[in-house]
Amino acid sequence: MSKFFNAFHSPLGAHSSFTLGCKGKSGGLGLEKGGPACENVYIGLENSSDHHYSLLPFFCEDDDESLRYDHDQVIEESNNRSKIFLFKDEEIERKFRMGTDTWCAGDLECTIYSTPYSAPDPSNSTEEDQKFSFCPAVTVEFIIDNRNCSMDRTALFGYDPANNSDSPNIIENLPQGYKGIASGRSTSMITDDEGVMAAQGFSVENILSEDYEQNYNFGLGCTTLLLFKVPSGERKSFHISICFFRDGIVTTGVETSYWYNRFFKSIYDVGVFALENFERYRKVSLDVNKEFDSPLLNDSQRFQMYHAIRSYYGSTQLLDWNDEPFWVVNEGEYRMMNTFDLTVDQLFFEMRQNPWTVKNVLDLFIKRYSYFDNAHFPDKDNIHQGGISFTHDMGVRNHISPAQYSSYEKFGSDACFSHMSHEQLVNWILCASVYVRGSGDKEWFADNKNVFKQCLISMMNRDNPDSDKRNGLMALDSSRTIKGSEITTYDSLDESLGQARNNLYMAVKCWASYISLSELLDDNYALLAKNQAVLTAKSICEFQNEEGYIPAIMGEGCDAQIIPAIEGLVFPWFMGFDEALKEDGLYGHLIKALKKHFQTILKKGRCLYPDDGWKLSSSTDNSWLSKVYLSQFVARQIFGIVTPETKSLADRAHQSWLLKEENLFFAWSDQMRSGVAFGSKYYPRGVTSILWLRESNEYLNESEN
């Protein structure tokens, strides 16, 4: 499998990434992007036997930029071109871990440190802790071993900034002892080694061939380098901070700025602070390696989890909204803000790392992105009361959408871009319930208890307006679809997972929501929720056929088989509602039915690809890795099914998808068609893989043969 895949290296809450790993002009310093920056990145070293240079393969040779200015220049084969060579693939070694990404080639070693740690709640933490946690920079250790060479050598580290509106430049106003290169005021590379030279020119070759150091300040060139001198017989370590910065107002719709603006006034402040705290960042990264290197995971699982968590951090954004923190996770290539059907999946990771972010998002969904609607049966009028629900998202590409509206949902539709009223209602219940159970925040629950009750009533109204006819399943669509119908998070699939009404996937999440409400609420509301949970379980089981599976759309002639039927079981497990999951308990018939369903469909020709990867629906070639990870957890931990098909074979297949040539550029991607990413690229939702760290030893240590 290829070692040349792009990976994120991102600070928390800065919506930025130093993306690196794919060959060519494929990475770079990306700020608020839905994909890699596509900049040349130069990391290299002068050879020990001549004055040529060997570089890692993260750039391409562009046309000579000087021709834009000197049109009469005679183009000849230049000796300068021969100065630059690539390390051979076999000379390059990569060590990819959670907190570090190390590249070794010849006498060069480059480690990029990532720090996916738990960040402090801005409402109750010190400025010092916040400054360290939200500093918009990542750090790099650049080591050159020149002990076996008789000549002094030059190493280089730099980039061609791709943002043409900002001039590449050498930073002039750094404290003594610091040198830096930058693109305007938005991205930079800064070092604290006094012997380093910062240089700018038309190309790497042009800079390295300069006879006069005064020309390192040539302002027309777009290539910027840090040049490190390494004396003969020495091994030297250099520290570099890769920095990102946007000051002032950064959003429309509502004016917000980055939270880190409270602590840093410029990108130069960021770079100096990161270097001053280099050893601390380094220690955190190494500690993170130990924390996530679980011996209970196989190599394929570790790779996918590391890759996914890095992608999540690159999508995070902490903004300042009227002196209050506003937490945002951007939806990868689409850059929708706090897409709720991602929030509910990222929930397990956030409850482990930063529970305050869950509360922050839930509060804003209540205050600004909730609404009340009516509902209708198929092709009927909207004459029935619906109730409270929530929008799909809070905006897109730094535009905060109006209150009660998302950027995504269109009125009067029954296809992609329709409303997800029922799913987002369920998602709020599940996220809020997990937050209350996991955090023990009784005050927040008391403040929002009425919202929980409103959600319960809204769910029952969407089952049936006549209480005597309820069966626990969603039967009515929101008036926001006019006479159309609602969809689910699987918006680009066929009806097997795309249609919300009577959907098996939705039904099990509804059951989990009713279980949660029955445990958290009291008096009559708890009883109502429990009765609905019983009805939902009974209805689901009634649709199980003789083959052993439950149709994806119950009672509407859809015969497709879907893996996400089991997805909703994760919520009662995560909240500790163990009785609900027992095969001999009140809902045992449901648990046994879903287990049988899963065992029936996890077969090639149904929900297994020929390569042993998981196919979410038997009727469509479209799979989301994040959802596969979640369902793998349910199968192994809740059902106790640990086989090659649920673990080793599947894990290797899914890793191989991410490392296919077509997928290397976009780092971790979610939506796959026969193993090739065709949507949801550069995506954050794969942190569902964090659940793997919660699996019981007794299951993980079982033989898979």
XYZ file of C-alpha atoms in Angstrom:
705
model
C 0.000 0.000 0.000
C 1.190 3.512 -0.773
C 2.970 5.632 1.824
C 2.310 8.715 -0.281
C -1.148 9.678 0.987
C -2.184 13.141 2.099
C -2.822 13.582 5.811
C -3.979 16.511 7.911
C -1.734 18.236 10.442
C -4.034 20.719 12.121
C -4.398 22.942 15.166
C -7.672 22.728 17.064
C -10.370 25.239 16.159
C -8.513 27.036 13.342
C -10.127 25.320 10.302
C -6.698 24.892 8.768
C -4.280 22.171 7.787
C -0.693 21.640 6.783
C -1.639 18.802 4.452
C 1.202 16.630 3.255
C 1.997 13.195 1.904
C 0.669 12.884 -1.650
C 3.207 13.272 -4.433
C 3.389 16.451 -6.469
C 1.813 19.846 -5.878
C -0.795 18.283 -3.635
C -0.437 19.594 -0.100
C 0.532 22.818 1.590
C -0.864 25.306 4.058
C -4.639 25.405 3.659
C -6.779 27.890 5.555
C -10.579 27.432 5.441
C -10.481 25.075 2.478
C -12.568 22.080 1.444
C -9.500 20.328 0.062
C -5.711 20.470 0.041
C -4.061 23.815 -0.716
C -2.229 22.443 -3.796
C 1.006 24.230 -3.022
C 4.548 23.082 -3.657
C 6.206 22.061 -0.397
C 10.006 21.792 -0.368
C 11.798 19.593 2.148
C 15.312 18.614 1.186
C 19.037 18.411 1.803
C 22.274 19.014 -0.057
C 23.886 15.741 -1.063
C 27.045 14.611 0.720
C 29.005 13.899 -2.479
C 28.253 16.987 -4.577
C 26.355 20.263 -4.481
C 23.140 18.809 -5.766
C 20.014 18.540 -3.597
C 17.619 15.693 -2.897
C 14.032 16.587 -1.946
C 10.937 14.746 -0.806
C 8.432 14.482 -3.697
C 5.919 17.112 -2.586
C 6.258 19.532 -5.485
C 6.211 19.657 -9.256
C 8.450 21.614 -11.580
C 6.322 24.500 -12.836
C 7.159 26.682 -15.795
C 9.921 29.202 -15.192
C 8.088 32.105 -13.553
C 10.681 34.617 -14.733
C 9.265 34.278 -18.270
C 6.241 36.272 -17.134
C 8.536 39.285 -16.845
C 11.415 38.740 -19.303
C 9.578 37.887 -22.505
C 12.698 38.036 -24.704
C 14.598 35.579 -22.531
C 16.293 32.828 -24.509
C 15.179 29.496 -23.076
C 18.110 27.151 -22.735
C 18.672 23.949 -20.825
C 19.862 25.325 -17.515
C 22.518 23.715 -15.399
C 20.530 24.911 -12.395
C 17.813 22.363 -13.094
C 20.267 19.578 -12.422
C 20.714 20.772 -8.871
C 17.349 19.350 -7.817
C 16.567 15.639 -7.597
C 13.933 13.581 -5.825
C 14.691 10.967 -3.245
C 13.841 7.578 -4.688
C 10.683 6.000 -3.290
C 12.651 3.165 -1.728
C 14.875 5.672 0.090
C 11.884 7.226 1.843
C 10.386 5.853 5.044
C 7.187 7.124 6.653
C 6.080 6.529 10.247
C 2.443 7.581 10.530
C 1.001 7.731 14.032
C -1.676 9.682 15.873
C 0.505 12.507 17.199
C 3.432 12.346 14.794
C 4.062 11.922 11.090
C 7.759 11.286 10.388
C 9.518 11.232 7.019
C 13.042 9.848 6.779
C 15.270 9.888 3.698
C 19.049 9.735 3.635
C 20.432 12.026 6.342
C 17.131 13.901 6.656
C 14.378 13.337 9.201
C 11.247 15.473 9.403
C 8.596 14.996 12.081
C 5.330 16.926 12.030
C 3.704 17.043 15.447
C -0.066 16.973 15.806
C -1.780 17.506 19.136
C -5.320 16.058 19.150
C -5.717 16.496 22.881
C -8.653 17.436 25.062
C -9.141 21.184 24.927
C -10.383 23.331 27.809
C -13.894 24.751 27.954
C -13.447 28.468 27.177
C -16.125 29.366 29.709
C -14.222 28.022 32.721
C -10.523 27.730 31.861
C -7.511 29.983 32.187
C -6.197 32.200 29.425
C -2.890 30.330 29.578
C -4.545 26.960 28.923
C -6.663 28.364 26.106
C -3.724 30.084 24.468
C -1.791 26.828 24.372
C -4.747 24.735 23.195
C -6.067 27.085 20.515
C -2.797 28.402 19.126
C -3.291 28.104 15.332
C -0.020 26.354 14.566
C 1.562 22.940 14.229
C 5.218 22.286 14.933
C 7.903 20.505 12.942
C 11.228 19.030 13.999
C 13.695 19.055 11.113
C 16.785 16.916 11.840
C 19.885 16.741 9.651
C 22.594 14.188 10.405
C 25.867 15.450 8.934
C 28.209 13.474 11.207
C 29.544 11.279 8.418
C 30.184 14.027 5.921
C 33.337 16.112 5.456
C 31.525 19.131 4.017
C 29.064 21.643 5.418
C 25.615 21.120 3.941
C 22.496 23.186 3.398
C 18.997 21.900 4.128
C 15.828 23.591 2.958
C 12.204 23.800 4.072
C 9.663 26.009 2.334
C 6.665 26.433 0.050
C 5.087 28.270 -2.861
C 2.011 29.957 -1.367
C -0.953 29.374 -3.648
C -3.026 32.363 -2.529
C -2.251 34.851 -5.272
C -4.022 37.697 -3.486
C -1.380 37.631 -0.750
C 2.247 38.234 -1.619
C 4.764 35.588 -0.562
C 7.274 37.349 1.613
C 10.138 37.131 4.057
C 8.918 38.192 7.483
C 10.797 41.265 8.662
C 9.288 42.115 12.042
C 10.104 39.012 14.089
C 12.013 39.156 17.380
C 15.764 38.729 17.195
C 16.791 35.152 16.516
C 13.634 34.262 14.550
C 13.331 33.936 10.779
C 10.240 33.334 8.738
C 8.526 33.135 5.367
C 4.848 33.820 4.787
C 1.926 34.326 2.459
C 0.570 37.728 3.425
C -0.654 37.573 7.021
C -2.486 34.247 6.686
C 0.083 31.406 6.531
C 3.726 31.191 7.500
C 6.730 29.041 8.416
C 8.862 30.397 11.249
C 12.017 29.073 12.917
C 14.039 30.161 15.935
C 17.478 29.051 14.750
C 19.686 32.130 14.389
C 21.817 30.651 11.624
C 18.911 30.173 9.254
C 18.503 32.287 6.128
C 15.078 33.154 4.726
C 15.042 33.415 0.947
C 12.622 34.253 -1.846
C 12.945 33.747 -5.587
C 11.418 32.448 -8.784
C 12.226 28.820 -7.930
C 14.202 26.575 -5.627
C 16.890 26.325 -8.293
C 17.004 30.094 -8.634
C 17.462 30.593 -4.905
C 20.109 27.899 -4.496
C 22.096 29.321 -7.408
C 22.223 32.866 -6.054
C 25.715 34.310 -5.771
C 24.613 37.144 -3.498
C 22.599 36.638 -0.335
C 21.205 40.143 -0.775
C 19.098 38.695 -3.601
C 17.329 36.410 -1.151
C 14.929 39.337 -0.699
C 13.836 39.270 -4.360
C 10.180 40.146 -4.016
C 8.776 38.982 -7.362
C 9.425 35.307 -6.769
C 6.706 33.108 -5.302
C 9.013 30.442 -3.879
C 10.004 30.969 -0.247
C 12.565 28.877 1.619
C 14.205 28.564 4.993
C 17.850 27.569 4.464
C 19.568 25.702 7.293
C 23.367 25.383 7.502
C 24.662 22.162 9.027
C 28.409 22.003 9.802
C 30.435 18.929 8.935
C 30.469 16.327 11.696
C 27.323 17.600 13.420
C 23.754 16.425 13.826
C 21.397 19.374 14.174
C 17.730 19.657 15.073
C 15.748 22.660 13.865
C 12.308 23.716 15.081
C 9.701 25.150 12.716
C 6.186 26.411 13.409
C 3.616 26.138 10.615
C 1.140 28.934 11.308
C -2.315 30.062 10.213
C -4.119 33.289 11.008
C -7.194 35.340 10.183
C -7.927 38.467 12.150
C -11.089 40.546 12.294
C -14.550 39.451 11.170
C -14.461 36.150 9.269
C -18.149 35.239 8.800
C -21.211 36.713 7.128
C -24.835 36.426 8.181
C -23.594 36.935 11.713
C -20.271 38.612 12.385
C -17.809 36.434 14.272
C -14.039 36.246 14.612
C -11.659 33.468 15.578
C -11.425 32.797 19.288
C -7.635 32.764 19.058
C -7.715 36.497 18.204
C -8.154 37.044 21.950
C -4.611 35.804 22.530
C -2.705 36.537 19.312
C -2.605 39.772 17.350
C -0.772 38.476 14.299
C 0.598 35.360 12.667
C 4.007 36.398 13.947
C 2.788 36.173 17.544
C 1.466 32.707 16.748
C 4.779 31.494 15.352
C 6.870 32.798 18.221
C 4.511 31.362 20.854
C 4.479 27.935 19.190
C 8.273 27.823 19.122
C 8.576 29.026 22.704
C 6.351 26.105 23.672
C 7.855 23.616 21.223
C 8.919 21.064 23.835
C 5.504 21.106 25.439
C 3.768 20.545 22.091
C 6.236 17.795 21.302
C 5.536 16.055 24.614
C 1.787 16.252 24.101
C 2.145 14.691 20.643
C 4.262 11.830 21.950
C 1.814 11.282 24.801
C -1.006 11.155 22.255
C 0.871 8.401 20.424
C 0.890 6.308 23.584
C -2.757 7.063 24.300
C -4.040 5.967 20.901
C -1.663 3.093 20.146
C -4.037 0.537 21.614
C -2.645 -3.026 21.432
C -6.237 -4.230 21.038
C -6.488 -2.688 17.563
C -4.979 -4.151 14.444
C -2.750 -2.072 12.166
C -5.560 -1.349 9.714
C -7.799 -0.030 12.486
C -5.049 2.178 13.884
C -4.324 3.652 10.482
C -7.978 4.473 9.810
C -8.511 5.964 13.256
C -5.383 8.142 13.093
C -6.294 9.310 9.608
C -9.900 10.107 10.535
C -9.121 11.993 13.752
C -6.624 14.175 11.908
C -9.298 15.014 9.330
C -11.732 15.928 12.083
C -9.294 18.383 13.676
C -8.693 20.099 10.334
C -12.428 20.771 10.053
C -12.835 22.362 13.503
C -13.415 26.059 14.028
C -13.793 27.954 17.316
C -15.333 31.371 16.752
C -16.136 34.343 18.947
C -19.817 35.270 18.674
C -20.547 38.326 20.823
C -17.917 37.278 23.383
C -19.297 33.740 23.544
C -17.557 30.671 22.074
C -19.182 29.221 18.966
C -17.940 25.722 18.141
C -18.127 24.612 14.511
C -17.181 21.419 12.719
C -17.114 22.086 8.985
C -18.328 19.314 6.708
C -15.169 18.515 4.787
C -15.262 19.413 1.110
C -18.789 20.849 1.468
C -17.873 23.130 4.403
C -21.396 23.130 5.836
C -21.256 24.252 9.456
C -22.369 21.880 12.238
C -24.238 19.490 9.990
C -26.421 17.822 12.607
C -26.303 14.351 11.119
C -22.510 14.523 11.436
C -22.688 15.923 14.959
C -24.591 12.849 16.144
C -21.840 10.576 14.813
C -18.922 12.718 15.984
C -20.612 12.742 19.381
C -18.717 9.736 20.747
C -15.355 11.318 19.972
C -16.360 14.702 21.353
C -17.701 13.223 24.583
C -14.303 11.610 25.061
C -12.217 14.631 24.118
C -14.232 17.841 24.507
C -17.746 17.377 25.969
C -18.269 21.129 26.220
C -18.435 21.296 22.412
C -21.533 19.061 22.436
C -23.306 21.375 24.851
C -22.239 24.416 22.847
C -23.751 23.052 19.623
C -26.944 21.792 21.299
C -27.570 25.196 22.870
C -27.377 26.963 19.533
C -29.664 24.418 17.898
C -32.229 25.250 20.582
C -31.825 29.020 20.506
C -31.449 29.660 16.771
C -31.914 26.507 14.704
C -35.114 24.968 16.057
C -38.530 25.416 14.463
C -42.127 24.161 14.723
C -44.021 22.633 11.807
C -47.107 20.723 10.791
C -47.054 17.303 9.125
C -48.803 15.252 6.449
C -49.380 11.689 5.360
C -48.088 10.877 1.835
C -49.690 13.178 -0.774
C -52.052 14.662 1.810
C -52.409 18.149 3.265
C -50.414 19.462 6.202
C -53.297 19.525 8.627
C -51.676 17.597 11.459
C -49.606 19.092 14.233
C -45.916 18.290 13.991
C -43.872 19.978 16.643
C -40.333 21.018 17.352
C -37.472 20.011 15.094
C -34.044 21.285 14.084
C -32.252 22.322 10.936
C -29.756 20.253 8.986
C -26.908 22.727 9.569
C -26.023 26.271 10.677
C -24.528 27.641 7.465
C -21.891 27.023 4.838
C -18.439 28.367 3.893
C -18.312 30.874 6.764
C -21.824 32.166 6.089
C -24.043 31.654 9.134
C -27.551 30.905 7.901
C -30.678 32.742 9.115
C -32.453 31.561 12.243
C -34.602 28.440 11.699
C -33.044 27.702 8.308
C -30.141 25.616 7.073
C -28.019 26.108 3.985
C -28.986 22.671 2.664
C -32.714 22.025 2.984
C -35.129 23.007 0.218
C -38.900 23.237 0.595
C -41.284 21.105 -1.465
C -38.853 18.309 -2.262
C -38.633 14.532 -1.880
C -35.063 14.008 -3.104
C -31.562 15.126 -2.185
C -31.706 18.534 -0.444
C -35.122 17.850 1.052
C -35.691 18.346 4.763
C -34.502 15.938 7.452
C -36.932 17.100 10.136
C -37.475 13.723 11.782
C -33.841 12.662 11.678
C -32.619 15.954 13.145
C -35.283 15.751 15.857
C -34.003 12.295 16.756
C -30.408 13.522 16.537
C -31.050 16.303 19.053
C -32.624 13.841 21.502
C -29.734 11.398 21.189
C -26.988 14.021 21.399
C -28.625 15.744 24.359
C -29.245 12.460 26.166
C -25.669 11.278 25.661
C -24.397 14.657 26.886
C -26.520 14.545 30.051
C -25.583 10.952 30.860
C -21.920 11.397 30.022
C -21.302 14.776 31.642
C -23.629 14.553 34.625
C -24.663 18.136 33.885
C -27.894 18.162 35.895
C -28.228 21.929 35.686
C -28.257 21.889 31.886
C -30.815 19.082 31.869
C -33.056 20.979 34.271
C -32.821 24.106 32.115
C -33.782 22.150 28.999
C -36.147 19.533 30.373
C -39.073 21.143 28.587
C -37.249 20.807 25.252
C -36.890 17.055 25.868
C -40.636 16.886 26.480
C -41.411 18.884 23.353
C -39.232 16.492 21.374
C -41.151 13.492 22.669
C -44.496 15.008 21.704
C -43.135 15.941 18.278
C -41.948 12.373 17.669
C -45.319 10.923 18.620
C -47.145 13.398 16.371
C -45.017 12.227 13.440
C -45.943 8.632 14.229
C -49.695 9.203 14.043
C -51.992 12.048 15.160
C -54.337 9.400 16.521
C -52.737 7.909 19.638
C -54.643 4.648 19.144
C -53.033 4.117 15.734
C -49.422 4.669 16.708
C -46.873 1.938 16.011
C -43.640 3.743 16.920
C -42.562 4.387 13.315
C -42.345 7.666 11.461
C -45.351 7.941 9.111
C -45.802 11.685 8.529
C -43.532 14.118 6.689
C -42.872 17.718 7.626
C -44.919 20.564 6.176
C -41.568 22.003 5.099
C -41.568 19.428 2.304
C -44.986 20.856 1.222
C -46.397 17.593 -0.205
C -42.999 15.978 -0.638
C -41.170 13.676 1.742
C -38.228 13.772 4.108
C -34.836 12.189 3.563
C -32.067 10.961 5.843
C -28.359 11.659 6.174
C -27.929 9.025 3.438
C -29.219 11.639 1.022
C -27.506 10.328 -2.111
C -28.721 6.748 -1.760
C -31.842 5.134 -3.147
C -34.956 4.773 -1.010
C -33.391 1.966 1.040
C -31.604 4.573 3.133
C -32.619 7.847 1.517
C -36.315 7.870 2.462
C -37.032 8.682 6.106
C -40.648 7.533 6.393
C -40.957 3.903 7.602
C -37.209 3.518 7.236
C -35.649 0.714 9.281
C -32.505 2.732 10.021
C -34.638 5.606 11.295
C -36.919 3.266 13.253
C -34.086 1.875 15.354
C -32.804 5.395 16.053
C -36.357 6.322 17.073
C -36.416 3.342 19.425
C -33.121 4.503 20.934
C -34.564 8.005 21.352
C -37.645 6.693 23.142
C -35.421 4.576 25.413
C -33.343 7.659 26.255
C -36.397 9.779 27.022
C -37.964 7.050 29.139
C -34.798 6.919 31.267
C -34.267 10.675 31.593
C -37.809 11.998 31.982
C -40.218 11.224 34.790
C -43.930 10.876 35.481
C -46.242 10.555 32.486
C -43.598 11.576 29.942
C -41.374 8.656 30.908
C -44.321 6.292 30.570
C -45.278 7.717 27.168
C -41.701 7.273 25.946
C -41.506 3.702 27.221
C -44.798 2.787 25.561
C -43.511 4.215 22.281
C -40.278 2.233 22.617
C -42.290 -0.956 23.092
C -44.453 -0.156 20.047
C -41.398 0.614 17.899
C -39.664 -2.638 18.831
C -42.831 -4.648 18.179
C -43.416 -3.039 14.780
C -39.844 -3.592 13.601
C -39.956 -7.260 14.528
C -43.258 -7.792 12.732
C -41.607 -6.927 9.425
C -38.846 -9.531 9.723
C -39.301 -12.024 6.897
C -38.627 -15.743 6.639
C -35.134 -15.179 5.233
C -34.221 -13.404 8.446
C -33.840 -9.800 7.336
C -36.074 -6.772 7.810
C -36.825 -4.733 4.652
C -35.206 -1.307 4.523
C -38.547 0.467 4.048
C -41.153 -1.349 6.087
C -44.563 -1.898 4.543
C -43.871 -0.063 1.283
C -42.617 -2.852 -0.979
C -38.904 -2.070 -0.678
C -36.970 -5.318 -0.362
C -33.463 -3.845 0.102
C -31.294 -4.961 3.004
C -29.294 -2.425 5.034
C -26.495 -2.649 7.596
C -27.393 0.668 9.321
C -30.444 -1.075 10.776
C -28.173 -1.869 13.731
C -26.635 1.595 14.042
C -29.068 2.986 16.639
C -28.132 0.334 19.201
C -24.951 2.235 19.982
C -26.808 4.956 21.878
C -28.333 2.944 24.740
C -25.016 1.098 25.030
C -23.037 4.330 25.227
C -25.406 5.704 27.879
C -25.226 2.563 29.979
C -28.826 1.449 29.426
C -27.724 -2.179 29.407
C -31.144 -3.656 30.187
C -32.484 -2.373 26.868
C -29.886 -4.435 24.980
C -30.291 -7.787 26.707
C -31.593 -10.632 24.573
C -33.682 -11.842 27.519
C -34.913 -8.362 28.472
C -37.981 -6.304 27.623
C -36.640 -5.571 24.145
C -34.911 -8.895 23.659
C -37.072 -9.731 20.658
C -35.760 -6.598 18.908
C -32.121 -7.296 19.750
C -32.381 -10.879 18.510
C -34.231 -9.771 15.373
C -31.564 -7.185 14.502
C -28.772 -9.655 15.201
C -30.412 -12.198 12.897
C -30.948 -9.468 10.303
C -27.258 -8.539 10.404
C -26.040 -12.118 10.166
C -28.356 -12.726 7.224
C -27.206 -9.768 5.122
C -23.443 -9.628 5.826
C -22.726 -11.792 2.831
C -21.237 -11.276 -0.611
C -23.945 -10.474 -3.093
C -25.830 -8.648 -0.382
C -23.895 -6.315 1.923
C -20.312 -7.418 1.371
C -18.205 -6.273 -1.568
C -15.992 -8.861 -3.320
C -12.982 -7.403 -1.445
C -14.729 -7.979 1.950
C -15.516 -4.300 2.458
C -18.942 -3.461 3.857
C -21.753 -2.357 1.552
C -24.334 -0.401 3.523
C -27.254 -1.304 1.277
C -27.788 -4.320 -0.939
C -29.518 -2.174 -3.555
C -26.937 0.546 -4.150
C -23.178 0.815 -4.615
C -22.560 3.539 -2.057
C -20.932 3.202 1.353
C -19.926 5.626 4.110
C -16.823 4.522 6.045
C -17.863 6.462 9.154
C -21.113 4.523 9.295
C -19.306 1.253 8.630
C -16.995 1.923 11.589
C -19.999 2.523 13.835
C -21.814 -0.616 12.712
C -18.650 -2.698 13.086
C -18.578 -1.617 16.722
C -22.221 -2.613 17.246
C -21.703 -6.004 15.607
C -18.669 -6.862 17.718
C -19.432 -5.199 21.037
C -23.214 -5.543 21.318
C -23.848 -8.697 19.285
C -20.499 -10.303 20.136
C -19.910 -11.216 16.484
C -16.122 -11.135 16.021
C -15.259 -12.845 12.763
C -12.903 -12.053 9.879
C -15.916 -10.506 8.104
C -16.595 -8.084 10.972
C -12.977 -7.308 11.784
C -9.689 -8.272 10.093
C -10.890 -8.835 6.519
C -13.147 -5.810 6.611
C -10.499 -3.589 8.235
C -7.914 -4.437 5.601
C -10.422 -3.801 2.832
C -11.433 -0.412 4.217
C -7.820 0.647 4.699
C -7.093 -0.371 1.120
C -9.935 1.881 -0.052
C -8.311 4.921 1.543
C -4.971 4.010 -0.020
C -6.205 3.567 -3.558
C -4.438 5.852 -6.011
C -7.669 7.759 -6.696
C -8.204 8.511 -3.006
C -4.733 9.560 -1.807
C -5.154 13.267 -2.520
C -8.185 13.942 -0.308
C -6.762 12.379 2.886
C -9.603 10.657 4.782
C -12.805 10.445 2.724
C -16.174 9.050 3.749
C -18.440 8.237 0.833
C -17.175 5.393 -1.335
C -18.439 3.710 -4.468
C -16.779 0.292 -4.803
C -13.906 1.617 -2.734
C -13.408 4.877 -4.650
C -14.235 8.199 -3.005
C -16.837 10.129 -4.970
C -18.256 12.401 -2.257
C -17.735 13.508 1.330
C -14.004 13.980 0.745
C -11.549 15.601 3.162
C -14.146 14.698 5.783
C -14.439 14.739 9.610
C -17.049 12.040 10.366
C -14.662 9.081 10.532
C -14.079 9.729 14.232
C -16.815 7.170 14.846
C -13.756 4.881 14.880
C -13.036 6.128 18.415
C -15.661 3.608 19.534
C -13.195 0.814 18.770
C -11.208 1.845 21.850
C -14.275 1.042 23.969
C -14.619 -2.569 22.888
C -14.312 -5.280 25.492
C -11.111 -7.287 25.670
C -13.071 -10.517 25.712
C -14.376 -9.815 22.208
C -11.213 -8.332 20.737
C -9.065 -11.211 21.947
C -11.269 -13.912 20.461
C -9.948 -15.920 17.555
C -11.034 -14.603 14.193
C -10.547 -17.938 12.440
